[in-house]
Amino acid sequence: MPNRSSFVTDFPCVKLMHGPTPFEYLPNLTRHLDGPKVYVKRDDCTGLAMGGNKARQLEYYFGEARQKDCDTVLITGAVQSNFLRMTAAAAAKLGMACEIQHEDRVKGMDEHYQKSGNVLLDKILGAKIHTYPKGEDEAGADAALEKRAAKLRKEGKTPYVIHLGPDHPPLGALGYIDCAQEILDNARDAKVQLDAIVVPSGSAATHAGLLAGLRLIGSSMPVLGVCVRRDAKQQAERVATRTQEVFDMLYCRQRVAKSDVNVTDAVLAPGYGKFGKDVKEAIHMAARLEGLLVDPVYSGKTLAGLIHAIRKGVYKKGQSVCFIHTGGTPALWGYESQLSN
Ligand SMILES: *Cc1c(COP(=O)(O)O)cnc(C)c1O
């Protein structure tokens, strides 16, 4: 919680992250792509057990959990979820128990995926692990958590559930309202005139928070969301709904303009948690030109989406774009088989 936006000060919040995170120019990548100047917002450097965007989101979830005197936090996600790993870390730091639910979201994965990377860290961090057999059933996954929470309540515990599905307002998005101001401050300090911000769009908490945050402070900066889970049509609807929910949570009268919701699914195939040549190329480019590690599920896909847009001429020489590196690097070990050649 480096600099909280004045819009969110009514919400309880606990400090979990290092920040403000760095804002860096990527000169070699810029030269290589021969397009706009490319900057990166290093939200992989938020601390908290190897960092990532969830640190900003969890400051608000744990703020509420503490306010309600909860002692156990429950969350659901993919097997290699960074959210689960960082929730386990935050719970440990704040003296709470943590139960996480691994959904079978990515089919046909090997032992590295099932055991290494984030899964290893979940275990080291002491989380209790449950499994959920389906991968595309957000409501069902949330219901399973609720069932577990009910059992804990019977045992005298006070559980706090971080829901995944769209029936609950995206409290974590508030963390990206803070980040919106931070990026504008970073750019101003570096004397950079940004033309766009590129961000992964998954649950859309990050995308919605950033978009709402920018508009609330009067910035009309374009935001491009790179789809990591759903196609562009579904994701655009989700982002619009979530952004409106953020405005509503803050009791703002603001409405989401359709034209403001901008997503691309150009690099989504073959689907969530899987990746093609374009993403592997982005991972190698970042690593070999800038010594920067990005992951195959989120940050590498986002960079691949940006590279695709640059090659299509969406962003041109003379412009400046910033992509948010949301972390995810521990997942690299889960994809050892696909990345070691
Ligand atoms: C969860 C996650 C995202 C997606 O963020 P949402 O707020 O769910 O859209 C992006 N990058 C990383 C590394 C993540 O763990």
PDB file of C-alpha atoms in Angstrom, residues 78 96 215 338:
ATOM      1  CA  ALA A  78      -5.866 -23.147 -11.160  1.00  0.00           C
ATOM      2  CA  MET A  96      -4.240 -16.855   9.683  1.00  0.00           C
ATOM      3  CA  ARG A 215     -11.023   7.393 -15.438  1.00  0.00           C
ATOM      4  CA  GLN A 338       7.564 -26.958 -22.738  1.00  0.00           C
TER       5      GLN A 338
END
